[in-house]
Coordinates of C-alpha atoms and ligand atoms in Angstrom, one line a residue:
M1 CA 96.6 21.8 52.0
R2 CA 94.1 23.2 49.6
S3 CA 95.0 26.8 48.5
I4 CA 93.0 29.6 50.1
R5 CA 91.9 31.9 47.4
R6 CA 89.6 34.7 46.3
G7 CA 86.0 34.1 47.3
D8 CA 86.9 32.0 50.4
S9 CA 86.0 33.2 53.9
G10 CA 86.5 32.1 57.5
P11 CA 89.1 32.4 60.3
A12 CA 92.0 31.4 58.0
V13 CA 91.2 34.3 55.7
A14 CA 90.9 36.7 58.7
E15 CA 94.3 35.5 59.8
I16 CA 95.9 36.1 56.4
R17 CA 94.3 39.5 56.3
S18 CA 95.6 40.5 59.7
I19 CA 99.2 39.6 58.6
L20 CA 98.8 41.6 55.4
V21 CA 97.5 44.6 57.4
G22 CA 100.6 44.3 59.7
L23 CA 102.8 44.4 56.6
E24 CA 100.9 47.5 55.4
L25 CA 99.8 45.8 52.2
L26 CA 96.1 46.0 53.2
S27 CA 94.1 48.7 54.9
E28 CA 92.7 47.9 58.3
E29 CA 89.2 46.5 58.3
E30 CA 87.8 43.6 60.2
S31 CA 86.8 41.0 57.7
D32 CA 87.1 37.2 57.1
V33 CA 86.4 37.5 53.3
F34 CA 89.1 36.9 50.7
D35 CA 88.0 39.9 48.6
E36 CA 89.7 41.7 45.6
A37 CA 91.8 43.9 47.9
T38 CA 93.1 40.7 49.7
D39 CA 93.9 39.1 46.4
T40 CA 95.9 42.2 45.3
A41 CA 97.7 42.3 48.7
V42 CA 98.6 38.5 48.5
R43 CA 100.0 39.1 45.0
A44 CA 102.1 42.0 46.1
F45 CA 103.4 39.9 49.0
Q46 CA 104.2 37.0 46.7
Q47 CA 106.1 39.3 44.4
S48 CA 108.1 40.8 47.2
R49 CA 109.1 37.4 48.4
G50 CA 110.0 35.9 45.0
I51 CA 107.1 33.4 45.2
G52 CA 105.1 32.7 42.1
V53 CA 102.5 35.4 41.8
D54 CA 99.1 33.6 41.6
G55 CA 97.1 35.2 44.5
L56 CA 96.6 31.7 46.0
V57 CA 97.7 31.0 49.6
G58 CA 99.2 27.5 49.4
D59 CA 101.9 26.0 51.6
E60 CA 104.8 28.2 50.4
T61 CA 102.8 31.5 50.6
W62 CA 101.4 30.5 53.9
G63 CA 104.8 29.7 55.3
A64 CA 106.1 33.1 54.2
L65 CA 103.1 34.9 55.6
D66 CA 103.5 33.1 58.9
A67 CA 107.1 34.0 59.1
A68 CA 106.3 37.6 58.2
R69 CA 104.3 38.2 61.4
W70 CA 107.4 39.0 63.3
R71 CA 108.7 42.5 63.1
L72 CA 112.3 43.1 64.2
G73 CA 112.4 44.1 67.8
A74 CA 109.0 42.5 68.7
R75 CA 110.7 39.5 70.4
T76 CA 114.2 38.6 71.6
L77 CA 116.0 36.6 69.0
F78 CA 118.5 33.8 69.9
H79 CA 120.0 30.6 68.6
S80 CA 117.5 28.0 69.7
V81 CA 118.4 24.3 69.2
P82 CA 117.1 22.1 67.6
N83 CA 114.1 24.3 66.5
A84 CA 115.7 27.5 65.2
L85 CA 113.7 30.7 65.3
V86 CA 112.4 31.6 61.9
G87 CA 110.8 34.9 60.8
E88 CA 110.8 38.1 59.0
D89 CA 112.5 39.8 61.9
V90 CA 115.4 37.4 61.6
R91 CA 115.6 38.2 57.9
T92 CA 115.6 42.0 58.6
L93 CA 118.3 41.5 61.2
Q94 CA 120.4 39.4 58.8
E95 CA 120.1 41.9 56.0
R96 CA 121.0 44.7 58.4
L97 CA 124.1 42.8 59.6
L98 CA 125.1 41.9 56.1
E99 CA 124.9 45.5 55.0
M100 CA 127.2 46.3 57.9
G101 CA 129.7 43.7 56.8
Y102 CA 129.0 40.9 59.2
D103 CA 128.9 37.3 57.9
T104 CA 125.5 35.9 58.6
G105 CA 125.5 33.7 55.4
R106 CA 122.4 34.2 53.3
A107 CA 119.5 36.2 54.7
D108 CA 117.4 33.0 55.0
S109 CA 115.2 34.1 57.9
I110 CA 116.6 31.3 60.1
Y111 CA 118.5 32.3 63.3
G112 CA 121.2 29.7 63.1
A113 CA 124.7 29.4 64.6
R114 CA 126.2 31.7 61.9
T115 CA 123.7 34.4 62.6
A116 CA 124.4 34.1 66.3
R117 CA 128.2 34.4 65.7
A118 CA 127.6 37.5 63.6
V119 CA 125.5 39.1 66.3
A120 CA 128.2 38.2 68.9
Q121 CA 130.8 39.8 66.8
F122 CA 128.7 42.9 66.4
Q123 CA 128.1 43.0 70.2
R124 CA 131.8 42.7 70.9
E125 CA 132.5 45.7 68.5
V126 CA 129.9 47.9 70.1
G127 CA 130.9 46.9 73.7
L128 CA 127.9 44.8 74.6
T129 CA 127.8 41.4 76.3
Q130 CA 128.6 38.8 73.7
D131 CA 125.7 36.4 74.1
G132 CA 124.8 36.1 70.4
S133 CA 121.2 36.9 71.1
C134 CA 119.4 40.0 69.9
G135 CA 117.4 41.7 72.7
P136 CA 116.6 45.3 73.5
H137 CA 120.2 46.5 74.0
T138 CA 121.5 45.0 70.8
M139 CA 118.4 46.3 69.0
K140 CA 119.2 49.8 70.3
A141 CA 122.8 49.6 69.1
L142 CA 121.6 48.3 65.7
R143 CA 119.1 51.2 65.4
R144 CA 121.8 53.6 66.3
L145 CA 124.4 52.3 63.8
G146 CA 122.5 50.3 61.3
R147 CA 121.7 53.1 59.0
K148 CA 125.1 54.6 59.0
V149 CA 127.4 51.7 58.3
V150 CA 127.1 50.0 55.0
G151 CA 129.9 47.7 53.8
G152 CA 130.3 45.9 50.5
R153 CA 128.9 42.5 50.1
P154 CA 131.3 40.6 52.3
Q155 CA 129.4 37.4 52.6
W156 CA 129.5 37.0 48.8
L157 CA 133.1 37.9 48.7
R158 CA 133.7 35.1 51.2
E159 CA 131.6 32.7 49.1
A160 CA 133.6 33.6 46.1
E161 CA 136.8 33.1 48.0
A162 CA 135.8 29.7 49.3
F163 CA 134.8 28.8 45.7
R164 CA 138.2 30.0 44.4
Q165 CA 140.1 28.0 47.1
A166 CA 138.3 24.9 46.0
G167 CA 140.6 24.9 43.0
T168 CA 140.0 24.7 39.2
N169 CA 139.7 20.9 38.9
L170 CA 136.3 19.3 38.2
M171 CA 137.7 16.0 39.5
G172 CA 136.1 15.1 42.9
K173 CA 133.8 18.1 43.0
T174 CA 130.2 17.3 44.0
I175 CA 127.4 18.5 41.9
V176 CA 123.7 18.1 42.6
I177 CA 121.3 18.0 39.6
D178 CA 117.8 18.7 40.6
P179 CA 115.1 17.6 38.0
G180 CA 112.1 19.6 39.0
H181 CA 108.7 18.2 40.0
G182 CA 108.0 14.4 40.0
G183 CA 106.0 12.2 42.4
G184 CA 102.5 13.0 41.2
D185 CA 103.6 16.6 40.4
L186 CA 104.1 16.5 36.6
G187 CA 104.9 20.3 36.2
V188 CA 103.8 21.6 32.8
V189 CA 101.8 19.1 30.8
V190 CA 101.0 19.4 27.1
P191 CA 99.0 16.8 25.2
E192 CA 100.0 16.5 21.5
G193 CA 98.0 14.0 19.5
P194 CA 98.3 10.6 21.1
L195 CA 101.3 11.8 23.1
R196 CA 101.5 13.7 26.3
W197 CA 104.7 15.7 27.1
T198 CA 105.4 16.4 30.8
E199 CA 107.9 18.7 32.3
A200 CA 108.7 16.1 35.0
D201 CA 109.7 13.4 32.5
L202 CA 111.7 15.7 30.1
V203 CA 113.7 17.3 32.9
F204 CA 114.5 13.9 34.4
D205 CA 115.8 12.8 31.0
L206 CA 118.0 15.8 30.8
A207 CA 119.2 15.3 34.4
A208 CA 120.1 11.7 33.6
R209 CA 122.0 12.6 30.5
L210 CA 123.9 15.4 32.4
E211 CA 124.6 12.9 35.3
G212 CA 126.4 10.6 32.8
R213 CA 128.5 13.4 31.2
L214 CA 129.5 15.1 34.5
A215 CA 130.5 11.8 36.0
A216 CA 132.6 11.0 33.0
A217 CA 134.3 14.3 33.6
G218 CA 135.3 13.2 37.1
M219 CA 132.6 14.9 39.1
R220 CA 130.6 13.3 41.9
V221 CA 127.0 13.7 40.7
H222 CA 123.8 13.3 42.7
L223 CA 120.2 13.6 41.4
T224 CA 117.6 14.8 43.9
R225 CA 115.1 12.3 42.6
G226 CA 114.6 9.2 40.4
P227 CA 112.4 8.9 37.3
H228 CA 109.3 7.9 39.3
P229 CA 109.6 9.1 42.9
A230 CA 106.9 8.0 45.3
Q231 CA 106.4 11.5 46.6
S232 CA 106.9 15.1 45.4
M233 CA 109.6 17.2 47.1
T234 CA 109.5 20.8 48.2
G235 CA 112.3 23.3 47.4
A236 CA 113.4 23.2 51.0
E237 CA 113.7 19.4 51.0
R238 CA 115.8 19.6 47.8
A239 CA 118.0 22.3 49.4
T240 CA 118.5 20.2 52.6
L241 CA 119.5 17.2 50.5
A242 CA 122.1 19.2 48.6
N243 CA 123.4 20.7 51.8
S244 CA 123.7 17.3 53.5
L245 CA 125.7 16.0 50.4
G246 CA 128.1 18.9 50.9
A247 CA 127.6 19.9 47.2
D248 CA 129.8 22.4 45.5
L249 CA 127.2 23.3 42.9
L250 CA 123.5 22.8 42.3
I251 CA 121.6 23.1 39.1
S252 CA 117.9 22.7 39.0
L253 CA 116.2 21.9 35.7
H254 CA 112.7 23.0 34.8
L255 CA 110.6 23.9 31.7
D256 CA 108.2 26.8 31.6
G257 CA 104.6 27.0 30.5
H258 CA 102.3 29.9 29.6
E259 CA 98.7 30.2 28.4
N260 CA 99.9 32.2 25.4
D261 CA 101.7 29.7 23.2
A262 CA 103.8 32.5 21.7
A263 CA 105.8 32.7 25.0
H264 CA 109.2 31.0 24.4
G265 CA 112.8 31.1 25.5
V266 CA 115.3 30.1 28.2
A267 CA 115.8 31.9 31.6
T268 CA 118.1 31.2 34.5
Y269 CA 117.6 32.2 38.1
H270 CA 120.1 32.7 41.0
Y271 CA 119.7 33.7 44.6
G272 CA 119.2 37.4 45.2
T273 CA 116.9 40.0 46.7
G274 CA 115.6 43.1 45.0
N275 CA 117.7 45.3 47.3
G276 CA 121.1 44.3 45.9
L277 CA 122.0 41.3 48.0
S278 CA 122.9 38.5 45.7
S279 CA 125.2 35.5 45.4
T280 CA 128.0 36.6 43.1
V281 CA 129.1 33.1 42.5
G282 CA 125.5 32.0 41.9
E283 CA 125.1 34.9 39.5
R284 CA 128.2 33.9 37.6
L285 CA 127.0 30.3 37.3
A286 CA 123.6 31.6 36.1
N287 CA 125.3 33.8 33.5
L288 CA 127.4 31.0 32.2
V289 CA 124.6 28.5 32.0
Q290 CA 122.3 31.0 30.3
R291 CA 124.9 32.2 27.8
E292 CA 126.2 28.8 26.8
I293 CA 122.6 27.6 26.2
V294 CA 121.6 30.6 24.2
V295 CA 124.8 30.6 22.1
R296 CA 124.9 26.8 21.5
T297 CA 121.1 26.2 20.9
G298 CA 119.9 29.6 19.5
T299 CA 117.0 29.5 22.0
R300 CA 115.5 33.0 22.8
D301 CA 117.4 34.7 25.6
C302 CA 114.9 35.5 28.5
R303 CA 118.0 36.5 30.6
I304 CA 119.0 35.7 34.2
H305 CA 117.0 36.9 37.2
A306 CA 117.5 37.1 41.0
K307 CA 115.0 35.2 43.1
T308 CA 114.6 34.2 46.7
W309 CA 112.9 30.9 46.1
E310 CA 113.5 28.3 48.9
L311 CA 115.7 26.1 46.7
L312 CA 118.0 29.1 46.0
R313 CA 117.8 30.7 49.4
L314 CA 118.4 27.6 51.6
T315 CA 121.2 26.0 49.6
R316 CA 124.7 26.7 50.9
M317 CA 126.5 26.3 47.6
P318 CA 126.2 28.3 44.4
A319 CA 122.8 27.2 43.0
V320 CA 120.8 28.1 39.9
R321 CA 117.5 27.0 38.4
V322 CA 117.2 27.0 34.6
D323 CA 113.9 27.0 32.8
L324 CA 115.0 25.4 29.5
G325 CA 112.2 26.6 27.3
Y326 CA 108.4 26.7 27.2
L327 CA 106.7 23.3 26.7
T328 CA 103.6 25.3 25.7
S329 CA 105.4 26.9 22.8
P330 CA 105.2 24.8 19.6
T331 CA 108.8 26.0 18.6
D332 CA 110.4 25.3 21.9
R333 CA 108.5 22.0 22.3
D334 CA 109.5 20.7 18.9
R335 CA 113.1 21.1 20.0
L336 CA 112.8 19.9 23.6
V337 CA 111.2 16.6 22.6
N338 CA 114.1 15.9 20.3
P339 CA 116.9 14.0 22.1
L340 CA 119.6 15.6 19.9
F341 CA 118.5 19.0 21.1
R342 CA 118.5 17.8 24.7
E343 CA 122.0 16.6 24.1
Q344 CA 123.0 20.2 23.0
I345 CA 121.5 21.6 26.2
V346 CA 123.5 19.0 28.2
E347 CA 126.7 20.1 26.4
A348 CA 126.0 23.7 27.1
I349 CA 125.5 23.1 30.9
L350 CA 128.6 21.0 30.9
A351 CA 130.6 23.8 29.4
A352 CA 129.2 26.3 31.9
V353 CA 130.1 24.0 34.8
Q354 CA 133.6 23.6 33.3
R355 CA 134.0 27.4 33.0
M356 CA 133.0 27.9 36.6
Y357 CA 136.3 26.2 37.5
Y358 CA 138.5 28.0 35.0
P359 CA 140.3 30.9 36.7
V360 CA 138.7 34.1 35.4
E361 CA 142.0 35.1 33.6
I362 CA 142.0 32.0 31.4
D363 CA 138.3 31.9 30.8
V364 CA 137.3 31.2 27.2
P365 CA 134.6 32.6 24.9
T366 CA 131.1 31.2 25.2
G367 CA 130.3 28.3 22.9
S368 CA 134.0 27.6 22.4
I369 CA 134.7 24.6 24.8
D370 CA 134.5 21.3 23.0
V371 CA 133.1 19.3 25.9
R372 CA 134.2 16.0 24.2
Q373 CA 137.7 17.2 25.0
L374 CA 137.0 17.9 28.6
R375 CA 139.6 15.6 30.1
V376 CA 142.2 16.9 27.7
A377 CA 141.3 20.4 28.6
L378 CA 141.6 19.5 32.3
A379 CA 144.9 17.8 31.8
S380 CA 146.4 20.9 30.0
S381 CA 145.0 23.5 32.4
P382 CA 148.0 24.9 34.2
R383 CA 146.2 25.1 37.5
S384 CA 144.2 21.9 37.4
A385 CA 146.4 20.0 39.8
Ligands
ZN1 ZN1 108.8 23.6 36.8

């Protein structure tokens, strides 16, 4: 679908405006014109949802707006099969349950079996019929208790525990490497003389190198796409693929671009919302990837950040996305187009993955793992069996 943007008008714009009014991002006024105030409201909405802030209503923004119509309490929520209920109200409910210590998994806005179980557990504890659906009685109990009871971040502790129980050995673990873009979507493109560098090609090259190295270390490795896929894939499709493979980790590779060619550096993203809910295991992976790359390559450190992007939100394993530098920066580009530099990035990511599986107490300083010795390190690790 073509993005709806500033200057457009018609029923779709009226619809977008009415959702933004409902979210209190736009003042009430009948109009079907995408004016400056609408543009500002769309950008504020995108920022709040961790969607790229461009003021354009394309597929992802429209999907998020559509889900945002529902306010918690406006309808009865239940586990519907096969088409699960999706919406802002589900997300609010999940966040409230998470704050209270119930295990809904990630606040992904989808009323799945796990959310229904968490609701049933809540119902049992407050003495309501345990039907796992959220209607007026359950809402009333939630309103009464929701603000008082705030637990830790139990779902992330559970995720951390599951990860710990998986053991410290890389052998047999499944990792999904997701080269961004592809299939007509080239990502950032920079012409340079007779050459043309594209993000899609460079991240695929990195993914293929990483695939070889991780497989040599004994991991099961899957790439989300080949070098020339017929079609592009959404974040949700990539997440579904990783989930269906039962992956233990996911690393998505991108490059950045900016109109100002002075912008440069590497940044890593993990799942998290602004209000303190974040994946602790994902955050640790992001930290390790970011630190290893910065220390080993000397690329400028643009830090790690929490985002709610579909790929990070819908994956069930620790997942990160790393933007490995700006293709638009002459400095970063010179390095990224050099295969030797890309090999350094691959080694940094390999070291980060290895460190994910070291017990915290025997973790090693950043930049210190000689990844050529990975098998030796594995063999001598006391808990690698
Ligand atoms: Zn990208």
